[in-house]
Each structure stands twice: as C-alpha cells, then as structure tokens.
CSV table of C-alpha atoms and ligand atoms in Angstrom, one decimal:
chain,number,residue,atom,x,y,z
K,1249,MET,CA,129.3,73.0,118.2
K,1250,HIS,CA,126.4,73.5,115.8
K,1251,ASP,CA,124.8,70.3,116.9
K,1252,LYS,CA,124.7,71.1,120.6
K,1253,LEU,CA,123.8,74.7,120.1
K,1254,LEU,CA,121.0,74.2,117.6
K,1255,THR,CA,119.6,71.3,119.5
K,1256,ASP,CA,119.6,73.5,122.6
K,1257,ALA,CA,117.8,76.3,120.7
K,1258,ALA,CA,115.2,73.9,119.3
K,1259,ALA,CA,114.7,72.4,122.8
K,1260,ARG,CA,114.2,75.9,124.3
K,1261,GLY,CA,111.8,76.8,121.6
K,1262,ALA,CA,109.8,73.6,122.1
K,1263,ARG,CA,109.7,74.1,125.9
K,1264,TYR,CA,108.6,77.7,125.3
K,1265,LEU,CA,105.7,76.6,123.1
K,1266,GLU,CA,104.7,73.8,125.4
K,1267,GLY,CA,104.6,76.2,128.4
K,1268,LEU,CA,102.7,79.0,126.7
K,1269,ASP,CA,99.3,78.0,128.1
K,1270,ALA,CA,100.6,78.6,131.6
K,1271,GLN,CA,102.1,82.0,130.8
K,1272,PRO,CA,100.0,85.2,131.0
K,1273,VAL,CA,99.0,86.2,127.4
K,1274,PHE,CA,100.7,89.6,127.9
K,1275,PRO,CA,103.9,89.5,129.9
K,1276,ARG,CA,103.8,90.7,133.5
K,1277,PRO,CA,105.3,94.2,134.1
K,1278,GLU,CA,108.0,92.5,136.3
K,1279,ALA,CA,109.2,90.4,133.4
K,1280,ILE,CA,109.4,93.4,131.1
K,1281,GLU,CA,111.3,95.4,133.7
K,1282,ARG,CA,113.7,92.5,134.3
K,1283,LEU,CA,114.5,92.3,130.6
K,1284,ARG,CA,114.8,96.1,130.4
K,1285,GLY,CA,117.3,96.0,133.3
K,1286,ALA,CA,119.3,93.1,131.9
K,1287,LEU,CA,119.6,95.0,128.5
K,1288,GLN,CA,121.1,98.1,130.1
K,1289,ALA,CA,124.7,96.8,130.1
K,1290,PRO,CA,127.1,98.5,127.7
K,1291,LEU,CA,128.5,96.4,124.8
K,1292,PRO,CA,130.9,93.9,126.4
K,1293,ALA,CA,134.6,94.2,125.6
K,1294,GLY,CA,135.0,90.5,124.7
K,1295,PRO,CA,133.1,87.6,123.3
K,1296,CYS,CA,130.7,85.2,124.9
K,1297,ALA,CA,130.0,81.5,124.3
K,1298,PRO,CA,127.0,81.1,122.0
K,1299,GLN,CA,125.3,78.8,124.6
K,1300,GLU,CA,125.5,81.6,127.1
K,1301,VAL,CA,124.1,84.1,124.6
K,1302,LEU,CA,121.1,81.8,123.9
K,1303,LYS,CA,120.6,81.1,127.6
K,1304,PHE,CA,120.4,84.9,128.3
K,1305,ILE,CA,117.9,85.4,125.6
K,1306,ASP,CA,115.7,82.5,126.8
K,1307,GLU,CA,115.9,83.3,130.5
K,1308,HIS,CA,115.3,87.0,130.2
K,1309,GLY,CA,113.5,87.3,126.9
K,1310,SER,CA,111.0,84.4,126.9
K,1311,PRO,CA,109.1,85.6,130.0
K,1312,ALA,CA,108.8,89.1,128.4
K,1313,THR,CA,107.2,87.8,125.2
K,1314,VAL,CA,103.6,88.2,124.2
K,1315,ALA,CA,102.0,84.7,123.9
K,1316,SER,CA,100.7,85.4,120.4
K,1317,ALA,CA,101.9,82.0,119.3
K,1318,GLY,CA,99.3,80.5,121.7
K,1319,GLY,CA,95.6,80.1,121.3
K,1320,ARG,CA,94.3,83.0,123.4
K,1321,TYR,CA,95.9,86.1,121.8
K,1322,PHE,CA,93.2,88.0,119.9
K,1323,GLY,CA,94.9,91.3,119.4
K,1324,PHE,CA,95.2,93.2,116.0
K,1325,VAL,CA,95.1,90.5,113.4
K,1326,THR,CA,97.8,88.2,114.6
K,1327,GLY,CA,98.3,84.7,113.1
K,1328,GLY,CA,99.9,81.9,115.0
K,1329,ALA,CA,102.7,79.9,113.4
K,1330,LEU,CA,102.1,76.4,112.1
K,1331,PRO,CA,104.5,73.7,113.3
K,1332,ALA,CA,105.8,72.9,109.8
K,1333,ALA,CA,106.4,76.6,109.1
K,1334,VAL,CA,108.2,77.2,112.4
K,1335,ALA,CA,110.4,74.2,111.8
K,1336,ALA,CA,111.0,75.2,108.2
K,1337,HIS,CA,111.9,78.7,109.3
K,1338,GLN,CA,114.5,77.3,111.7
K,1339,LEU,CA,116.1,75.1,109.0
K,1340,ALA,CA,116.0,77.9,106.5
K,1341,THR,CA,117.8,80.1,109.0
K,1342,SER,CA,120.6,77.5,109.1
K,1343,TRP,CA,120.8,77.7,105.4
K,1344,ASP,CA,121.1,81.5,105.6
K,1345,GLN,CA,120.1,81.9,102.0
K,1346,ASN,CA,119.9,85.3,100.3
K,1347,ALA,CA,116.9,85.2,97.9
K,1348,VAL,CA,118.1,88.3,96.1
K,1349,THR,CA,118.9,86.4,92.8
K,1350,PHE,CA,118.7,82.8,91.5
K,1351,ASN,CA,122.5,82.7,91.5
K,1352,CYS,CA,122.6,83.6,95.2
K,1353,SER,CA,120.0,81.0,96.1
K,1354,PRO,CA,118.5,78.6,93.6
K,1355,ALA,CA,116.6,76.9,96.5
K,1356,GLY,CA,115.3,80.1,97.9
K,1357,THR,CA,114.2,81.2,94.4
K,1358,LEU,CA,112.5,77.9,93.5
K,1359,PHE,CA,110.7,77.6,96.9
K,1360,GLU,CA,109.4,81.2,96.4
K,1361,GLN,CA,108.2,80.5,92.9
K,1362,ALA,CA,106.5,77.3,94.0
K,1363,ALA,CA,104.9,79.0,97.0
K,1364,LEU,CA,103.6,81.9,94.9
K,1365,ARG,CA,102.0,79.4,92.4
K,1366,TRP,CA,100.3,77.5,95.3
K,1367,LEU,CA,99.2,80.8,96.8
K,1368,CYS,CA,97.4,81.7,93.6
K,1369,GLN,CA,95.8,78.3,93.7
K,1370,ALA,CA,94.8,78.6,97.4
K,1371,LEU,CA,93.3,82.1,96.9
K,1372,VAL,CA,91.7,81.1,93.5
K,1373,LEU,CA,93.5,83.9,91.6
K,1374,PRO,CA,95.0,83.6,88.1
K,1375,GLU,CA,98.0,81.4,88.2
K,1376,SER,CA,99.7,83.5,85.6
K,1377,ALA,CA,100.0,86.3,88.2
K,1378,ASP,CA,103.4,87.6,89.0
K,1379,GLY,CA,104.4,88.0,92.6
K,1380,THR,CA,106.9,88.5,95.3
K,1381,LEU,CA,107.2,87.8,99.0
K,1382,THR,CA,107.7,90.9,101.2
K,1383,THR,CA,108.0,91.8,104.9
K,1384,GLY,CA,104.2,92.2,105.2
K,1385,ALA,CA,101.1,93.5,103.6
K,1386,THR,CA,102.4,97.1,103.8
K,1387,MET,CA,105.3,96.4,101.5
K,1388,ALA,CA,103.1,94.1,99.4
K,1389,SER,CA,100.8,97.0,98.8
K,1390,PHE,CA,103.8,99.2,98.1
K,1391,ALA,CA,105.1,96.7,95.5
K,1392,CYS,CA,101.6,96.4,93.9
K,1393,LEU,CA,101.0,100.1,93.8
K,1394,ALA,CA,104.4,100.7,92.3
K,1395,ALA,CA,103.4,98.3,89.5
K,1396,ALA,CA,100.0,100.2,89.3
K,1397,ARG,CA,101.7,103.6,89.2
K,1398,HIS,CA,104.0,102.3,86.4
K,1399,GLU,CA,101.1,101.0,84.3
K,1400,VAL,CA,98.6,103.9,84.6
K,1401,LEU,CA,101.3,106.5,83.9
K,1402,GLN,CA,102.7,104.4,81.0
K,1403,GLN,CA,99.2,104.4,79.6
K,1404,ALA,CA,99.2,108.2,79.9
K,1405,GLY,CA,102.5,108.4,78.0
K,1406,TRP,CA,104.7,108.9,81.1
K,1407,ASP,CA,107.7,106.8,82.2
K,1408,VAL,CA,107.7,107.3,86.0
K,1409,GLU,CA,110.7,105.1,86.7
K,1410,ARG,CA,112.8,107.3,84.4
K,1411,HIS,CA,111.4,110.7,85.1
K,1412,GLY,CA,109.8,110.5,88.5
K,1413,LEU,CA,106.6,112.3,89.4
K,1414,ASN,CA,107.6,115.9,88.8
K,1415,GLY,CA,105.6,116.9,85.8
K,1416,ALA,CA,103.7,113.6,85.6
K,1417,PRO,CA,100.0,113.5,84.8
K,1418,PRO,CA,98.2,113.5,88.2
K,1419,ILE,CA,96.8,110.1,89.2
K,1420,GLN,CA,93.3,110.0,90.6
K,1421,LEU,CA,93.4,107.9,93.7
K,1422,VAL,CA,90.3,106.4,95.2
K,1423,ALA,CA,89.7,104.3,98.3
K,1424,SER,CA,87.1,104.0,101.1
K,1425,GLU,CA,86.9,106.1,104.3
K,1426,GLU,CA,88.1,102.9,106.1
K,1427,VAL,CA,91.2,102.4,104.0
K,1428,HIS,CA,94.0,100.8,106.1
K,1429,GLY,CA,96.6,103.3,107.3
K,1430,THR,CA,99.4,101.2,105.9
K,1431,VAL,CA,98.0,101.7,102.4
K,1432,LEU,CA,98.3,105.4,102.9
K,1433,LYS,CA,101.8,104.8,104.1
K,1434,ALA,CA,102.6,102.9,100.9
K,1435,LEU,CA,101.1,105.7,98.8
K,1436,GLY,CA,103.2,108.2,100.7
K,1437,MET,CA,106.4,106.2,100.1
K,1438,LEU,CA,105.5,106.1,96.4
K,1439,GLY,CA,105.3,109.9,96.2
K,1440,LEU,CA,101.6,109.8,95.6
K,1441,GLY,CA,100.8,111.4,99.0
K,1442,ARG,CA,98.9,110.2,102.0
K,1443,GLU,CA,96.1,112.7,101.7
K,1444,THR,CA,95.4,113.0,98.0
K,1445,LEU,CA,92.9,110.1,98.0
K,1446,LEU,CA,89.3,110.5,97.3
K,1447,ARG,CA,87.6,108.8,100.2
K,1448,VAL,CA,84.4,107.0,99.3
K,1449,PRO,CA,81.8,106.8,102.1
K,1450,VAL,CA,81.2,103.4,103.8
K,1451,ASP,CA,78.1,101.6,105.2
K,1452,ALA,CA,77.6,100.5,108.8
K,1453,GLN,CA,80.0,97.6,108.4
K,1454,GLY,CA,82.7,99.7,106.8
K,1455,ARG,CA,82.1,98.6,103.2
K,1456,MET,CA,82.6,101.1,100.5
K,1457,ILE,CA,79.3,102.3,99.1
K,1458,ALA,CA,79.6,101.4,95.4
K,1459,ALA,CA,76.9,104.0,94.4
K,1460,ALA,CA,79.1,106.7,95.9
K,1461,LEU,CA,82.1,105.9,93.8
K,1462,PRO,CA,83.1,109.1,92.0
K,1463,GLU,CA,83.4,109.4,88.3
K,1464,LEU,CA,86.8,108.0,87.4
K,1465,HIS,CA,89.3,109.4,84.9
K,1466,ALA,CA,92.4,107.6,83.9
K,1467,PRO,CA,95.1,107.6,85.0
K,1468,ALA,CA,93.4,106.3,88.1
K,1469,ILE,CA,94.0,103.8,90.9
K,1470,VAL,CA,91.1,102.4,93.0
K,1471,ILE,CA,91.9,100.6,96.2
K,1472,VAL,CA,89.4,98.1,97.6
K,1473,GLN,CA,89.5,96.2,100.8
K,1474,ALA,CA,88.9,92.5,101.5
K,1475,GLY,CA,88.6,92.3,105.3
K,1476,ASN,CA,88.0,95.5,107.3
K,1477,VAL,CA,90.2,95.5,110.4
K,1478,ASN,CA,87.3,96.1,112.7
K,1479,SER,CA,84.3,94.3,111.2
K,1480,GLY,CA,86.0,91.9,108.8
K,1481,SER,CA,83.6,93.1,106.0
K,1482,PHE,CA,84.4,93.3,102.3
K,1483,ASP,CA,84.1,96.1,99.8
K,1484,PRO,CA,81.6,95.2,97.0
K,1485,ALA,CA,84.3,94.3,94.5
K,1486,ALA,CA,81.9,92.7,92.0
K,1487,GLU,CA,80.3,96.1,91.5
K,1488,ILE,CA,83.3,98.4,91.9
K,1489,ILE,CA,85.9,96.6,89.8
K,1490,PRO,CA,84.0,96.5,86.4
K,1491,ARG,CA,83.1,100.2,86.8
K,1492,ALA,CA,86.7,101.0,87.5
K,1493,HIS,CA,87.9,99.0,84.5
K,1494,ALA,CA,85.4,100.6,82.3
K,1495,ALA,CA,87.0,103.9,83.1
K,1496,GLY,CA,90.5,102.6,82.5
K,1497,ALA,CA,91.4,102.6,86.2
K,1498,TRP,CA,93.7,100.1,88.0
K,1499,VAL,CA,92.2,98.2,90.9
K,1500,HIS,CA,94.4,97.2,93.8
K,1501,VAL,CA,93.1,94.9,96.7
K,1502,ASP,CA,94.2,95.3,100.3
K,1503,GLY,CA,93.3,91.8,101.5
K,1504,ALA,CA,95.8,91.4,104.3
K,1505,PHE,CA,93.7,88.7,106.0
K,1506,GLY,CA,90.2,88.9,104.3
K,1507,LEU,CA,91.5,87.6,100.9
K,1508,TRP,CA,91.9,84.2,102.6
K,1509,ALA,CA,88.1,83.8,102.7
K,1510,ARG,CA,88.6,82.8,99.1
K,1511,SER,CA,90.4,79.6,100.1
K,1512,SER,CA,87.3,78.3,101.9
K,1513,PRO,CA,84.4,77.0,99.8
K,1514,LYS,CA,82.1,78.0,102.6
K,1515,ARG,CA,83.3,81.6,102.8
K,1516,ALA,CA,84.5,82.3,99.2
K,1517,ALA,CA,81.2,84.2,98.4
K,1518,LEU,CA,82.3,86.9,100.8
K,1519,ALA,CA,85.3,87.7,98.7
K,1520,ALA,CA,83.7,87.1,95.3
K,1521,GLY,CA,84.7,89.6,92.5
K,1522,PHE,CA,88.1,90.4,94.0
K,1523,GLU,CA,89.7,88.1,91.4
K,1524,GLY,CA,89.0,90.8,88.8
K,1525,ALA,CA,91.5,93.2,90.2
K,1526,GLY,CA,95.0,94.1,88.8
K,1527,SER,CA,96.9,93.4,92.0
K,1528,TRP,CA,96.4,91.9,95.4
K,1529,ALA,CA,98.3,92.4,98.7
K,1530,THR,CA,97.9,89.9,101.5
K,1531,ASP,CA,99.8,88.4,104.4
K,1532,ALA,CA,101.2,85.0,105.1
K,1533,HIS,CA,102.0,86.0,108.7
K,1534,LYS,CA,98.3,86.6,109.5
K,1535,TRP,CA,95.9,83.9,108.5
K,1536,LEU,CA,98.2,81.5,106.8
K,1537,ASN,CA,100.1,81.3,110.2
K,1538,VAL,CA,103.6,81.6,108.8
K,1539,PRO,CA,106.2,83.1,111.2
K,1540,TYR,CA,106.9,86.9,110.9
K,1541,ASP,CA,107.7,88.6,108.7
K,1542,CYS,CA,106.0,87.5,105.5
K,1543,GLY,CA,103.7,89.3,103.1
K,1544,ILE,CA,102.5,88.5,99.6
K,1545,ALA,CA,102.2,90.8,96.5
K,1546,LEU,CA,100.5,89.5,93.4
K,1547,VAL,CA,100.1,91.4,90.1
K,1548,ARG,CA,97.9,90.0,87.4
K,1549,ARG,CA,100.0,91.1,84.4
K,1550,GLU,CA,103.5,89.7,84.1
K,1551,GLY,CA,106.3,92.2,83.7
K,1552,LEU,CA,104.9,95.1,85.7
K,1553,LEU,CA,106.6,94.3,89.0
K,1554,ARG,CA,109.8,94.1,87.0
K,1555,ALA,CA,109.1,97.4,85.2
K,1556,ALA,CA,108.6,99.1,88.5
K,1557,LEU,CA,111.1,97.5,90.8
K,1558,SER,CA,114.0,96.0,88.8
K,1559,ALA,CA,117.6,96.8,89.6
K,1560,SER,CA,120.8,96.1,87.9
K,1561,GLY,CA,124.5,95.8,88.7
K,1562,SER,CA,127.2,94.4,86.4
K,1563,TYR,CA,128.3,91.9,89.0
K,1564,LEU,CA,124.9,90.4,89.8
K,1565,MET,CA,124.8,87.9,87.0
K,1566,LEU,CA,121.1,88.6,86.3
K,1567,GLY,CA,118.9,87.5,83.5
K,1568,GLU,CA,118.8,83.8,82.8
K,1569,HIS,CA,116.5,83.0,85.7
K,1570,ARG,CA,113.9,84.8,87.7
K,1571,ASP,CA,115.7,87.0,90.2
K,1572,GLY,CA,114.0,88.3,93.3
K,1573,ILE,CA,115.8,91.7,93.0
K,1574,ASP,CA,113.9,92.4,89.8
K,1575,VAL,CA,110.4,92.0,91.2
K,1576,SER,CA,110.8,93.0,94.9
K,1577,PRO,CA,111.2,96.3,96.7
K,1578,ASP,CA,114.0,94.6,98.6
K,1579,SER,CA,117.3,93.4,97.3
K,1580,SER,CA,119.0,91.0,99.8
K,1581,ARG,CA,116.3,89.2,101.8
K,1582,ARG,CA,115.7,85.9,103.5
K,1583,ALA,CA,114.1,82.9,101.8
K,1584,ARG,CA,110.6,83.4,102.9
K,1585,GLY,CA,109.3,81.0,100.3
K,1586,VAL,CA,110.5,78.1,102.4
K,1587,ASP,CA,108.2,79.0,105.3
K,1588,VAL,CA,105.2,79.7,103.0
K,1589,TRP,CA,105.7,76.5,101.1
K,1590,ALA,CA,105.9,74.6,104.4
K,1591,ALA,CA,102.7,76.1,105.7
K,1592,LEU,CA,100.8,75.4,102.5
K,1593,ARG,CA,102.2,71.8,102.3
K,1594,GLN,CA,101.3,71.1,105.9
K,1595,LEU,CA,97.7,72.2,105.4
K,1596,GLY,CA,96.9,71.4,101.8
K,1597,ARG,CA,93.9,72.8,100.2
K,1598,ALA,CA,91.5,71.3,102.7
K,1599,GLY,CA,93.6,72.3,105.7
K,1600,ILE,CA,93.8,76.0,104.6
K,1601,ALA,CA,90.0,76.1,104.2
K,1602,ALA,CA,89.6,74.3,107.6
K,1603,LEU,CA,91.8,76.9,109.3
K,1604,VAL,CA,89.7,79.8,107.9
K,1605,ASP,CA,86.5,78.0,108.7
K,1606,GLN,CA,87.6,77.1,112.3
K,1607,ASN,CA,88.4,80.7,113.1
K,1608,CYS,CA,85.2,82.1,111.5
K,1609,ASP,CA,83.1,79.5,113.3
K,1610,GLN,CA,84.8,80.4,116.6
K,1611,ALA,CA,84.1,84.1,116.0
K,1612,ALA,CA,80.4,83.3,115.3
K,1613,TRP,CA,80.3,81.1,118.4
K,1614,LEU,CA,81.7,83.9,120.6
K,1615,ALA,CA,79.3,86.5,119.2
K,1616,ALA,CA,76.4,84.3,119.9
K,1617,GLY,CA,77.6,83.7,123.4
K,1618,LEU,CA,78.1,87.4,124.1
K,1619,HIS,CA,74.7,88.2,122.7
K,1620,LYS,CA,73.1,85.6,124.9
K,1621,ALA,CA,74.9,87.1,127.9
K,1622,GLY,CA,73.6,90.6,127.0
K,1623,VAL,CA,76.9,91.9,125.8
K,1624,GLU,CA,76.7,94.1,122.7
K,1625,VAL,CA,78.4,93.0,119.5
K,1626,MET,CA,78.7,95.9,117.1
K,1627,ASN,CA,79.4,94.2,113.8
K,1628,GLU,CA,77.8,91.6,111.7
K,1629,VAL,CA,80.2,88.7,112.3
K,1630,VAL,CA,80.9,87.4,108.8
K,1631,LEU,CA,84.6,86.5,109.2
K,1632,ASN,CA,87.0,86.2,112.1
K,1633,GLN,CA,86.4,89.6,113.7
K,1634,VAL,CA,84.2,90.5,116.6
K,1635,VAL,CA,83.8,94.1,117.8
K,1636,VAL,CA,82.5,94.3,121.4
K,1637,ALA,CA,80.9,97.3,123.1
K,1638,PHE,CA,80.5,97.8,126.8
K,1639,GLY,CA,77.8,100.4,127.3
K,1640,SER,CA,79.8,103.6,127.6
K,1641,ASP,CA,83.3,104.6,126.5
K,1642,GLU,CA,84.4,104.8,130.1
K,1643,ARG,CA,83.2,101.2,130.7
K,1644,ALA,CA,84.8,100.0,127.5
K,1645,LYS,CA,88.2,101.3,128.6
K,1646,THR,CA,87.8,99.8,132.0
K,1647,ALA,CA,86.7,96.4,130.6
K,1648,ILE,CA,89.6,96.2,128.1
K,1649,ALA,CA,92.1,97.2,130.7
K,1650,SER,CA,90.8,94.5,133.2
K,1651,ILE,CA,90.8,91.8,130.5
K,1652,GLN,CA,94.4,92.7,129.5
K,1653,LYS,CA,95.5,92.7,133.1
K,1654,ALA,CA,94.0,89.4,134.0
K,1655,GLY,CA,96.1,87.8,131.3
K,1656,GLU,CA,93.9,84.9,130.3
K,1657,ILE,CA,93.3,86.5,126.9
K,1658,TRP,CA,94.5,89.6,125.2
K,1659,CYS,CA,92.2,91.9,123.1
K,1660,GLY,CA,92.9,95.4,121.9
K,1661,GLY,CA,90.8,98.5,121.8
K,1662,THR,CA,89.5,100.4,118.9
K,1663,ARG,CA,87.3,103.4,118.1
K,1664,TRP,CA,84.4,102.4,115.8
K,1665,HIS,CA,81.3,104.4,114.8
K,1666,GLY,CA,82.4,107.0,117.3
K,1667,ARG,CA,82.5,104.6,120.2
K,1668,GLU,CA,85.2,102.9,122.3
K,1669,ALA,CA,85.1,99.2,121.6
K,1670,MET,CA,87.1,96.0,121.9
K,1671,ARG,CA,88.4,94.0,118.9
K,1672,VAL,CA,88.6,90.2,119.0
K,1673,SER,CA,90.5,88.8,116.1
K,1674,ILE,CA,90.6,85.0,115.9
K,1675,SER,CA,93.4,84.1,113.5
K,1676,SER,CA,95.3,81.1,114.8
K,1677,TRP,CA,95.3,77.4,114.2
K,1678,ALA,CA,96.2,77.0,117.9
K,1679,THR,CA,92.9,78.5,119.2
K,1680,THR,CA,90.7,75.7,120.6
K,1681,GLN,CA,87.1,75.5,121.8
K,1682,GLY,CA,88.5,75.5,125.3
K,1683,ASP,CA,90.3,78.8,124.5
K,1684,MET,CA,87.0,80.3,123.2
K,1685,GLU,CA,85.2,79.3,126.4
K,1686,ILE,CA,87.9,81.1,128.5
K,1687,ALA,CA,87.5,84.1,126.2
K,1688,LEU,CA,83.7,84.2,126.5
K,1689,ARG,CA,83.9,83.9,130.3
K,1690,ALA,CA,86.6,86.6,130.5
K,1691,ILE,CA,84.7,89.1,128.3
K,1692,VAL,CA,81.3,88.5,130.0
K,1693,ALA,CA,82.9,88.9,133.4
K,1694,ALA,CA,84.6,92.2,132.4
K,1695,ALA,CA,81.3,93.5,131.0
K,1696,ARG,CA,79.5,93.0,134.4
E,422,PLP,C1,97.6,94.1,108.9
E,422,PLP,C2,97.0,94.8,107.8
E,422,PLP,C3,97.8,95.6,106.9
E,422,PLP,C4,99.3,95.7,107.1
E,422,PLP,O1,99.9,94.5,107.1
E,422,PLP,P1,101.4,94.3,107.6
E,422,PLP,O2,101.6,92.9,107.4
E,422,PLP,O3,101.4,94.7,109.1
E,422,PLP,O4,102.3,95.2,106.9
E,422,PLP,C5,97.2,96.2,105.8
E,422,PLP,N1,95.8,96.1,105.6
E,422,PLP,C6,95.0,95.4,106.5
E,422,PLP,C7,93.5,95.3,106.2
E,422,PLP,C8,95.6,94.7,107.6
E,422,PLP,O5,94.8,94.0,108.4
C-alpha cells in the first residue's frame, strides 16, 4: 500500500512541478472557488481510501496553488525549493521523526547539528555558535532575543527565566525605523513590548544611520538588519556593533534573506561586520530554497539558548546528548535538519554562492532594463530586490493589479518613501533568464 500510494504522491508532485510553467503564477479565481466549494462538505462519517484522499487534494488543490515553486514568482521574499531538498523533505516525512530529543530521533538530531555547522561555514559565522532550526525567521528572532534577554538581564543581576519581567531592570531596546514587523512580534511575545523600541532614523535606502544611534546603557539590545525587505540594503553593522559592544549592549541581526550575501565572495562586502553580533536570525526557506517551514537561529555563545529555552520532564531521558527541546522554542517538531542538509549538500559552497549571485545579477539586469525603458526604479539595486514606481500612486495600483491579473509573473505592492510601489524579489534557483525577459516585458507593458 505504501509503495503505490507514495509513488502516486511523488508522481503527482513531479507532474505538478513539470506543469508549473503553463499555470498562471497566481491561481485563477475559478480554481480558488472550486476548491472553496469542494471544502464545504461536513466531516464525512466514514473513512476514505488514501489514494482517493490524495486524488482530491491534487485535483482540487493543485490548480488553486500559487506557483511560487516556479521561476516567475517575485512576491514577498519567497524562495523556491531545491530538488534535493524537496526529495529529502518527502523522505523525512516518511521517517516521521520527532526532533525533540536525541532519544526520540538520533538521525533528526545529527542532521540538525551537521546542518547548523555547515550553515555557520556557509554564512562565514563562528562555527562554535549554538543554534536551532525553527519555523521561520520570526521564531528564530524569538529564540535569539530570548537568549539576549537572558544574558543582558543576567549581567544586571536578574534571573528572567525564574522571576519573569515584573520588577526586572528595564532593557533599552534599539532598532531602525525600518525594523521588520516580525521582530516587533517576537519582542511582544517575549514581554518586551512591541512599541518600547527606540527607532533610529534611516537613510534613503532604509539603512540605519549610525550617527543617530542613541547613547546606550546596559542592559540593552540593539537589533540590526541585513537585507531591508524593500531595498535589500544593509544596516552599517561594522560601525554599529563595536559601539554597542562598548556600551555593554547585545546585538541581534535580523538577516532573514540578506545574511546570505555573506556566502558569496562577490557580495560578502555588503554584509561585512555582521559577524560581530551576538545572535543571528535567518531563513532556510527564503534564499537557501528549502521547503517551508524552516528558519535558523544562531547564538554566538554556547549555553544561552539552553539557559533561555530549556525544558525538563522526568520521562524525557535528557542530558547525555544535545536535545532540541533544550535549545528551541518548540518541543516536538519535524526533522528540519534533513532538508537543510540536503540543500547545502546539493549546492556545496560554490553552489550557494552561485544561487545568490544568480538572483542578484538577475535583479541588476531587470533594473537596467527598466531604466532603459524609462520605468523608475526607486532603490539602489545591491541585492535581489527591485522597487518599481509607476508615476503616481493611482498608476502604481493599476499596474500592480494588471500584472497580477495577467498571471505571467506575480509581484506584490508596498508603500516606500510615502509612495505606492511594486516589489520584485528574486529568490529562486528556478528563475531563468527567460523568466527575467518575461518579467521585464510584463512590467514595462504595465507601466505604459
Ligand atoms: C521574511 C522576513 C522575516 C520573517 O521571516 P519568516 O520566515 O516569515 O518568519 C523577518 N525579517 C525579514 C527582513 C524578512 O524578510
């Protein structure tokens, strides 16, 4: 039964991917409505053959999917999924491992540890860093900031895990005006508040202005960004981090996609200085092109993730080995390390750099083509992000809607520098030069 069913699932998956080019990048309204209708039925009284379950999902679900696994989806910052990572994900699903503890899954634990070590090597960060794989960069920042909160309050003589925040010394929190909303969410979940941050002004590219950094007083946490979601720009880490450290502050890096610039010798200078931070949050499901969901938390000093996030239970048989439950905000979780290891192994050092360079070159090519056609590009294109303006706010909204409706490519809108604009984020191994030519034509046509 397993053989036939899983072969069928793999075949359907392969057919889906092979057919992606012919599918509109965003599903047609009819496909969404058909799925919505099909899902109205109440919970059936009895069982159904697994083959039939799969058939329903494929026939109703596949046409209603967003073709973000293909080469012409440029919304948000959405990575594709590398073939080895997709295949590894499928195999690991058959394993159904729980990476909660070593005893629950030696394989899950060992792949995670190996993947974390390779990630430090790929991102040129200290290999001694401690880490964990999370659902995404949001929870990676949560884990890192929990470690930061522990450490800065410990330094101030306060045990936050034991006593909580009531009565704790206040932590000075500093980030830029363009801090990502999910970092605020993580701070909120940590009881540090979403609106207690000092917001440092930014320049035209969204980079924190180092000269505007306030005077810092420990306990303090400074959050810097590698890769602005609109422009792709980087905060000046090499200036900010030493100043923060001199004042006894912790520095956390939100590098959901931008941190990957460090893996390319050609782009590493953009993200120079970030290696000095105390913690780094990034994603595997964005630029490393690992299937969802997969984020990465790295903390320079060993023991701090454990101090902030460990859990115990007399039946868990903890201790002898590294246990995920001790360093992760989650307890039970899937073996994400397998997918990450597979992606890193498929690419190798050169392949990771080539993926980053390919997407950056494609962004630069697109920006040059738009410029030549008289379409305004609002940002300095330093990475994989292109912000496109269309004259007026009204025209921008119309252009974005027409591009989305035509279905050849998909780009989302944004508001940047007080103007409506369109974001093009190129983050997939699957994007070809042919895809870029289609994108350029579609954007220029919409602009006219
Ligand atoms: C995507 C993103 C996040 C959030 O990442 P998730 O993986 O969606 O949790 C945080 N910061 C930046 C800069 C991002 O681009």
